[in-house]
PDB file of C-alpha atoms in Angstrom:
ATOM      1  CA  UNK A   1     -25.291  -1.113  -0.541  1.00 47.00           C
ATOM      2  CA  UNK A   2     -26.024   1.163  -3.484  1.00 49.00           C
ATOM      3  CA  UNK A   3     -29.145   3.151  -4.285  1.00 52.00           C
ATOM      4  CA  UNK A   4     -30.775   2.283  -7.584  1.00 54.00           C
ATOM      5  CA  UNK A   5     -31.442   4.871 -10.254  1.00 64.00           C
ATOM      6  CA  UNK A   6     -35.060   4.881 -11.400  1.00 67.00           C
ATOM      7  CA  UNK A   7     -36.202   6.523 -14.628  1.00 74.00           C
ATOM      8  CA  UNK A   8     -39.505   7.817 -13.290  1.00 79.00           C
ATOM      9  CA  UNK A   9     -40.734   7.904  -9.692  1.00 80.00           C
ATOM     10  CA  UNK A  10     -43.342   9.970  -7.894  1.00 86.00           C
ATOM     11  CA  UNK A  11     -44.578  10.672  -4.407  1.00 86.00           C
ATOM     12  CA  UNK A  12     -48.089  11.960  -3.978  1.00 91.00           C
ATOM     13  CA  UNK A  13     -50.306  12.125  -0.965  1.00 94.00           C
ATOM     14  CA  UNK A  14     -51.873  14.422   1.528  1.00 95.00           C
ATOM     15  CA  UNK A  15     -50.919  16.142   4.733  1.00 95.00           C
ATOM     16  CA  UNK A  16     -53.295  17.753   7.151  1.00 96.00           C
ATOM     17  CA  UNK A  17     -53.095  19.358  10.542  1.00 95.00           C
ATOM     18  CA  UNK A  18     -55.300  21.280  12.877  1.00 96.00           C
ATOM     19  CA  UNK A  19     -54.585  23.167  16.025  1.00 96.00           C
ATOM     20  CA  UNK A  20     -56.035  25.104  18.924  1.00 96.00           C
ATOM     21  CA  UNK A  21     -54.510  28.242  20.441  1.00 94.00           C
ATOM     22  CA  UNK A  22     -54.561  28.962  24.167  1.00 94.00           C
ATOM     23  CA  UNK A  23     -53.634  31.950  26.356  1.00 93.00           C
ATOM     24  CA  UNK A  24     -53.637  34.764  23.771  1.00 92.00           C
ATOM     25  CA  UNK A  25     -51.983  32.534  21.141  1.00 92.00           C
ATOM     26  CA  UNK A  26     -48.958  31.844  23.353  1.00 95.00           C
ATOM     27  CA  UNK A  27     -49.644  28.092  23.286  1.00 95.00           C
ATOM     28  CA  UNK A  28     -50.576  26.045  20.216  1.00 96.00           C
ATOM     29  CA  UNK A  29     -51.588  22.380  20.337  1.00 97.00           C
ATOM     30  CA  UNK A  30     -51.709  20.610  16.950  1.00 97.00           C
ATOM     31  CA  UNK A  31     -52.587  17.191  15.551  1.00 97.00           C
ATOM     32  CA  UNK A  32     -51.413  16.109  12.127  1.00 97.00           C
ATOM     33  CA  UNK A  33     -51.804  13.226   9.693  1.00 97.00           C
ATOM     34  CA  UNK A  34     -49.876  12.439   6.525  1.00 96.00           C
ATOM     35  CA  UNK A  35     -50.382   9.715   3.931  1.00 96.00           C
ATOM     36  CA  UNK A  36     -48.084   9.230   0.944  1.00 93.00           C
ATOM     37  CA  UNK A  37     -48.301   7.083  -2.158  1.00 92.00           C
ATOM     38  CA  UNK A  38     -44.860   6.093  -3.420  1.00 85.00           C
ATOM     39  CA  UNK A  39     -44.648   4.812  -6.977  1.00 83.00           C
ATOM     40  CA  UNK A  40     -41.171   3.270  -6.724  1.00 76.00           C
ATOM     41  CA  UNK A  41     -39.772   2.344  -3.310  1.00 73.00           C
ATOM     42  CA  UNK A  42     -36.248   1.957  -4.738  1.00 71.00           C
ATOM     43  CA  UNK A  43     -36.215   5.682  -5.548  1.00 75.00           C
ATOM     44  CA  UNK A  44     -37.292   6.695  -2.034  1.00 78.00           C
ATOM     45  CA  UNK A  45     -35.860   4.102   0.342  1.00 78.00           C
ATOM     46  CA  UNK A  46     -37.097   4.283   3.929  1.00 83.00           C
ATOM     47  CA  UNK A  47     -39.764   6.914   3.213  1.00 84.00           C
ATOM     48  CA  UNK A  48     -42.707   6.305   5.561  1.00 88.00           C
ATOM     49  CA  UNK A  49     -46.096   5.982   3.899  1.00 91.00           C
ATOM     50  CA  UNK A  50     -47.933   7.500   6.864  1.00 94.00           C
ATOM     51  CA  UNK A  51     -47.195   9.693   9.842  1.00 95.00           C
ATOM     52  CA  UNK A  52     -49.183  10.892  12.861  1.00 97.00           C
ATOM     53  CA  UNK A  53     -48.029  13.919  14.849  1.00 97.00           C
ATOM     54  CA  UNK A  54     -48.843  15.705  18.082  1.00 97.00           C
ATOM     55  CA  UNK A  55     -47.233  19.085  18.650  1.00 97.00           C
ATOM     56  CA  UNK A  56     -47.189  21.593  21.492  1.00 97.00           C
ATOM     57  CA  UNK A  57     -45.655  25.040  20.918  1.00 97.00           C
ATOM     58  CA  UNK A  58     -45.163  27.674  23.594  1.00 97.00           C
ATOM     59  CA  UNK A  59     -43.982  31.218  22.711  1.00 95.00           C
ATOM     60  CA  UNK A  60     -43.604  33.871  25.392  1.00 93.00           C
ATOM     61  CA  UNK A  61     -41.306  36.841  26.030  1.00 89.00           C
ATOM     62  CA  UNK A  62     -38.725  35.826  23.433  1.00 87.00           C
ATOM     63  CA  UNK A  63     -38.633  32.196  24.580  1.00 94.00           C
ATOM     64  CA  UNK A  64     -39.941  29.363  22.437  1.00 96.00           C
ATOM     65  CA  UNK A  65     -40.437  25.683  23.247  1.00 97.00           C
ATOM     66  CA  UNK A  66     -41.691  23.108  20.757  1.00 97.00           C
ATOM     67  CA  UNK A  67     -42.447  19.484  21.704  1.00 97.00           C
ATOM     68  CA  UNK A  68     -43.088  17.313  18.658  1.00 97.00           C
ATOM     69  CA  UNK A  69     -44.188  13.690  19.053  1.00 97.00           C
ATOM     70  CA  UNK A  70     -44.557  11.540  15.945  1.00 95.00           C
ATOM     71  CA  UNK A  71     -45.359   8.004  14.854  1.00 95.00           C
ATOM     72  CA  UNK A  72     -44.123   6.868  11.432  1.00 92.00           C
ATOM     73  CA  UNK A  73     -45.311   3.741   9.657  1.00 93.00           C
ATOM     74  CA  UNK A  74     -42.916   0.955   8.785  1.00 90.00           C
ATOM     75  CA  UNK A  75     -40.221   1.936   6.323  1.00 88.00           C
ATOM     76  CA  UNK A  76     -39.034  -0.246   3.462  1.00 85.00           C
ATOM     77  CA  UNK A  77     -35.848   0.170   1.526  1.00 81.00           C
ATOM     78  CA  UNK A  78     -35.113  -1.734  -1.664  1.00 75.00           C
ATOM     79  CA  UNK A  79     -31.364  -1.538  -1.931  1.00 72.00           C
ATOM     80  CA  UNK A  80     -29.014  -2.825  -4.592  1.00 73.00           C
ATOM     81  CA  UNK A  81     -26.084  -4.783  -3.191  1.00 79.00           C
ATOM     82  CA  UNK A  82     -22.561  -4.418  -4.525  1.00 84.00           C
ATOM     83  CA  UNK A  83     -22.879  -7.771  -6.320  1.00 88.00           C
ATOM     84  CA  UNK A  84     -25.829  -6.352  -8.335  1.00 80.00           C
ATOM     85  CA  UNK A  85     -28.566  -8.207  -6.460  1.00 84.00           C
ATOM     86  CA  UNK A  86     -31.358  -6.650  -4.442  1.00 80.00           C
ATOM     87  CA  UNK A  87     -32.131  -6.767  -0.770  1.00 82.00           C
ATOM     88  CA  UNK A  88     -35.200  -5.482   1.034  1.00 84.00           C
ATOM     89  CA  UNK A  89     -34.789  -3.944   4.450  1.00 83.00           C
ATOM     90  CA  UNK A  90     -37.944  -3.318   6.494  1.00 86.00           C
ATOM     91  CA  UNK A  91     -37.878  -1.111   9.564  1.00 86.00           C
ATOM     92  CA  UNK A  92     -40.806  -1.426  12.001  1.00 87.00           C
ATOM     93  CA  UNK A  93     -43.145   1.435  12.959  1.00 88.00           C
ATOM     94  CA  UNK A  94     -41.265   4.154  14.809  1.00 88.00           C
ATOM     95  CA  UNK A  95     -42.325   6.643  17.468  1.00 90.00           C
ATOM     96  CA  UNK A  96     -40.252   9.383  19.040  1.00 92.00           C
ATOM     97  CA  UNK A  97     -40.046  12.923  20.404  1.00 94.00           C
ATOM     98  CA  UNK A  98     -38.229  16.024  19.167  1.00 95.00           C
ATOM     99  CA  UNK A  99     -37.636  19.038  21.429  1.00 97.00           C
ATOM    100  CA  UNK A 100     -36.742  22.499  20.140  1.00 97.00           C
ATOM    101  CA  UNK A 101     -36.062  25.497  22.378  1.00 97.00           C
ATOM    102  CA  UNK A 102     -34.957  28.992  21.465  1.00 96.00           C
ATOM    103  CA  UNK A 103     -34.450  32.438  22.891  1.00 95.00           C
ATOM    104  CA  UNK A 104     -34.134  35.660  20.944  1.00 90.00           C
ATOM    105  CA  UNK A 105     -33.370  39.145  22.101  1.00 87.00           C
ATOM    106  CA  UNK A 106     -33.132  42.552  20.525  1.00 87.00           C
ATOM    107  CA  UNK A 107     -29.867  44.525  20.798  1.00 87.00           C
ATOM    108  CA  UNK A 108     -30.296  47.854  19.057  1.00 88.00           C
ATOM    109  CA  UNK A 109     -31.376  47.097  15.496  1.00 89.00           C
ATOM    110  CA  UNK A 110     -29.983  43.533  15.662  1.00 92.00           C
ATOM    111  CA  UNK A 111     -31.714  40.394  16.802  1.00 91.00           C
ATOM    112  CA  UNK A 112     -29.667  37.692  18.551  1.00 93.00           C
ATOM    113  CA  UNK A 113     -30.884  34.114  18.882  1.00 93.00           C
ATOM    114  CA  UNK A 114     -29.866  30.773  20.343  1.00 95.00           C
ATOM    115  CA  UNK A 115     -31.563  27.503  19.316  1.00 96.00           C
ATOM    116  CA  UNK A 116     -31.247  24.047  20.830  1.00 97.00           C
ATOM    117  CA  UNK A 117     -32.763  21.020  19.064  1.00 96.00           C
ATOM    118  CA  UNK A 118     -32.880  17.484  20.408  1.00 95.00           C
ATOM    119  CA  UNK A 119     -34.028  14.945  17.791  1.00 91.00           C
ATOM    120  CA  UNK A 120     -35.286  11.431  18.569  1.00 89.00           C
ATOM    121  CA  UNK A 121     -34.950  11.981  22.310  1.00 91.00           C
ATOM    122  CA  UNK A 122     -36.697   8.712  23.243  1.00 88.00           C
ATOM    123  CA  UNK A 123     -34.609   6.627  20.873  1.00 73.00           C
ATOM    124  CA  UNK A 124     -33.960   3.264  22.487  1.00 70.00           C
ATOM    125  CA  UNK A 125     -33.671   1.573  19.107  1.00 65.00           C
ATOM    126  CA  UNK A 126     -30.465  -0.397  18.625  1.00 67.00           C
ATOM    127  CA  UNK A 127     -30.953  -0.317  14.853  1.00 67.00           C
ATOM    128  CA  UNK A 128     -27.943   0.936  12.920  1.00 64.00           C
ATOM    129  CA  UNK A 129     -27.830   1.261   9.141  1.00 65.00           C
ATOM    130  CA  UNK A 130     -24.233   1.952   8.316  1.00 66.00           C
ATOM    131  CA  UNK A 131     -23.919   5.185   6.368  1.00 67.00           C
ATOM    132  CA  UNK A 132     -27.567   6.259   6.769  1.00 69.00           C
ATOM    133  CA  UNK A 133     -28.740   8.756   9.367  1.00 71.00           C
ATOM    134  CA  UNK A 134     -32.096   7.156  10.118  1.00 76.00           C
ATOM    135  CA  UNK A 135     -33.682   7.162  13.568  1.00 79.00           C
ATOM    136  CA  UNK A 136     -30.502   8.297  15.272  1.00 81.00           C
ATOM    137  CA  UNK A 137     -30.427  10.665  18.230  1.00 85.00           C
ATOM    138  CA  UNK A 138     -29.098  14.104  17.259  1.00 88.00           C
ATOM    139  CA  UNK A 139     -28.375  17.331  19.118  1.00 93.00           C
ATOM    140  CA  UNK A 140     -28.000  20.753  17.514  1.00 95.00           C
ATOM    141  CA  UNK A 141     -27.043  24.119  18.988  1.00 97.00           C
ATOM    142  CA  UNK A 142     -27.149  27.186  16.774  1.00 96.00           C
ATOM    143  CA  UNK A 143     -26.611  30.842  17.502  1.00 95.00           C
ATOM    144  CA  UNK A 144     -26.713  33.858  15.268  1.00 94.00           C
ATOM    145  CA  UNK A 145     -27.796  37.377  14.661  1.00 89.00           C
ATOM    146  CA  UNK A 146     -29.949  39.236  12.201  1.00 87.00           C
ATOM    147  CA  UNK A 147     -29.841  42.901  11.345  1.00 83.00           C
TER     148      UNK A 147
END
Protein backbone atom coordinates (compact mmCIF):
# COMPACT_ATOMS: atom_id res chain seq x y z
CA UNK A 1 0.00 0.00 0.00
CA UNK A 2 1.15 3.53 -0.77
CA UNK A 3 -0.09 6.83 0.62
CA UNK A 4 -1.43 9.23 -1.98
CA UNK A 5 -0.09 12.74 -2.37
CA UNK A 6 -2.82 15.37 -2.25
CA UNK A 7 -2.33 18.93 -3.49
CA UNK A 8 -4.42 20.59 -0.80
CA UNK A 9 -5.87 19.06 2.37
CA UNK A 10 -7.02 20.53 5.66
CA UNK A 11 -8.10 19.43 9.09
CA UNK A 12 -10.24 21.76 11.13
CA UNK A 13 -12.35 21.16 14.17
CA UNK A 14 -12.63 21.78 17.84
CA UNK A 15 -11.32 20.29 21.03
CA UNK A 16 -12.64 20.98 24.48
CA UNK A 17 -12.03 19.70 27.96
CA UNK A 18 -13.02 20.54 31.47
CA UNK A 19 -11.80 19.30 34.79
CA UNK A 20 -12.26 19.40 38.53
CA UNK A 21 -9.43 19.47 41.08
CA UNK A 22 -9.58 17.61 44.38
CA UNK A 23 -7.42 17.50 47.53
CA UNK A 24 -5.43 20.73 47.14
CA UNK A 25 -5.02 20.19 43.38
CA UNK A 26 -3.30 16.82 43.85
CA UNK A 27 -6.02 15.05 41.84
CA UNK A 28 -7.51 16.26 38.56
CA UNK A 29 -10.47 14.59 36.84
CA UNK A 30 -11.11 15.73 33.24
CA UNK A 31 -13.59 15.07 30.45
CA UNK A 32 -12.79 15.95 26.86
CA UNK A 33 -14.43 15.99 23.44
CA UNK A 34 -12.89 16.48 20.01
CA UNK A 35 -14.50 16.77 16.59
CA UNK A 36 -12.51 17.13 13.37
CA UNK A 37 -13.49 17.92 9.81
CA UNK A 38 -11.12 16.31 7.31
CA UNK A 39 -11.19 17.66 3.78
CA UNK A 40 -9.33 14.77 2.13
CA UNK A 41 -9.23 11.37 3.84
CA UNK A 42 -6.42 10.17 1.55
CA UNK A 43 -4.12 12.82 3.05
CA UNK A 44 -4.90 11.80 6.64
CA UNK A 45 -5.59 8.06 6.59
CA UNK A 46 -6.99 6.60 9.80
CA UNK A 47 -7.50 9.98 11.49
CA UNK A 48 -10.55 9.73 13.77
CA UNK A 49 -13.22 12.36 13.24
CA UNK A 50 -14.24 12.38 16.91
CA UNK A 51 -12.80 11.41 20.26
CA UNK A 52 -14.13 11.29 23.82
CA UNK A 53 -11.73 11.20 26.77
CA UNK A 54 -11.81 10.67 30.51
CA UNK A 55 -8.64 11.42 32.44
CA UNK A 56 -7.56 11.09 36.06
CA UNK A 57 -4.25 12.64 37.17
CA UNK A 58 -2.71 12.25 40.60
CA UNK A 59 0.42 14.23 41.63
CA UNK A 60 1.88 13.91 45.11
CA UNK A 61 5.35 14.02 46.67
CA UNK A 62 7.21 13.68 43.37
CA UNK A 63 5.01 10.81 42.15
CA UNK A 64 2.63 11.19 39.23
CA UNK A 65 -0.02 8.81 37.89
CA UNK A 66 -2.16 9.52 34.84
CA UNK A 67 -5.00 7.23 33.71
CA UNK A 68 -6.34 8.20 30.29
CA UNK A 69 -9.38 6.43 28.82
CA UNK A 70 -10.48 7.31 25.30
CA UNK A 71 -13.02 6.36 22.65
CA UNK A 72 -12.19 7.16 19.02
CA UNK A 73 -14.71 7.08 16.19
CA UNK A 74 -14.27 4.74 13.26
CA UNK A 75 -11.19 5.41 11.17
CA UNK A 76 -11.10 5.29 7.38
CA UNK A 77 -8.02 5.04 5.25
CA UNK A 78 -8.08 5.53 1.49
CA UNK A 79 -4.92 3.82 0.36
CA UNK A 80 -3.40 3.48 -3.08
CA UNK A 81 -2.39 -0.07 -3.93
CA UNK A 82 0.84 -0.89 -5.72
CA UNK A 83 -1.10 -1.56 -8.94
CA UNK A 84 -2.36 2.07 -8.87
CA UNK A 85 -5.90 1.28 -7.72
CA UNK A 86 -7.52 2.41 -4.50
CA UNK A 87 -8.73 0.48 -1.52
CA UNK A 88 -10.71 1.73 1.45
CA UNK A 89 -9.97 0.28 4.86
CA UNK A 90 -12.43 1.05 7.67
CA UNK A 91 -11.54 0.39 11.28
CA UNK A 92 -14.42 0.25 13.79
CA UNK A 93 -14.77 2.55 16.81
CA UNK A 94 -11.95 1.99 19.28
CA UNK A 95 -11.74 2.34 23.05
CA UNK A 96 -8.71 1.86 25.26
CA UNK A 97 -6.69 2.96 28.28
CA UNK A 98 -3.26 4.57 28.60
CA UNK A 99 -1.36 4.60 31.91
CA UNK A 100 1.55 6.94 32.65
CA UNK A 101 3.51 6.93 35.90
CA UNK A 102 6.55 8.94 36.89
CA UNK A 103 8.75 9.79 39.83
CA UNK A 104 11.15 12.70 40.08
CA UNK A 105 13.62 13.60 42.76
CA UNK A 106 16.01 16.43 43.43
CA UNK A 107 19.73 15.68 43.86
CA UNK A 108 21.56 18.91 44.55
CA UNK A 109 20.76 21.25 41.66
CA UNK A 110 19.79 18.34 39.36
CA UNK A 111 16.42 16.73 38.93
CA UNK A 112 16.25 13.00 38.16
CA UNK A 113 13.16 11.36 36.71
CA UNK A 114 11.83 7.98 35.64
CA UNK A 115 8.72 7.61 33.44
CA UNK A 116 6.76 4.50 32.55
CA UNK A 117 4.04 4.64 29.87
CA UNK A 118 1.70 1.82 28.92
CA UNK A 119 -0.32 2.57 25.76
CA UNK A 120 -3.47 0.72 24.70
CA UNK A 121 -3.42 -1.46 27.80
CA UNK A 122 -6.84 -3.01 27.14
CA UNK A 123 -6.04 -3.85 23.54
CA UNK A 124 -7.70 -7.15 22.68
CA UNK A 125 -7.96 -6.19 19.02
CA UNK A 126 -6.46 -8.73 16.63
CA UNK A 127 -6.27 -6.09 13.90
CA UNK A 128 -2.86 -5.75 12.30
CA UNK A 129 -2.04 -3.28 9.53
CA UNK A 130 1.37 -4.27 8.30
CA UNK A 131 3.77 -1.35 8.56
CA UNK A 132 1.40 0.95 10.49
CA UNK A 133 1.54 1.41 14.25
CA UNK A 134 -2.19 1.79 14.84
CA UNK A 135 -3.95 0.49 17.95
CA UNK A 136 -0.98 -1.59 19.03
CA UNK A 137 0.03 -2.08 22.65
CA UNK A 138 3.23 -0.19 23.50
CA UNK A 139 5.41 0.15 26.59
CA UNK A 140 7.93 2.93 27.20
CA UNK A 141 10.43 3.46 30.00
CA UNK A 142 12.44 6.67 30.08
CA UNK A 143 14.89 8.06 32.59
CA UNK A 144 16.87 11.25 32.62
CA UNK A 145 18.12 14.24 34.46
CA UNK A 146 17.82 17.98 34.22
CA UNK A 147 20.15 20.58 35.63
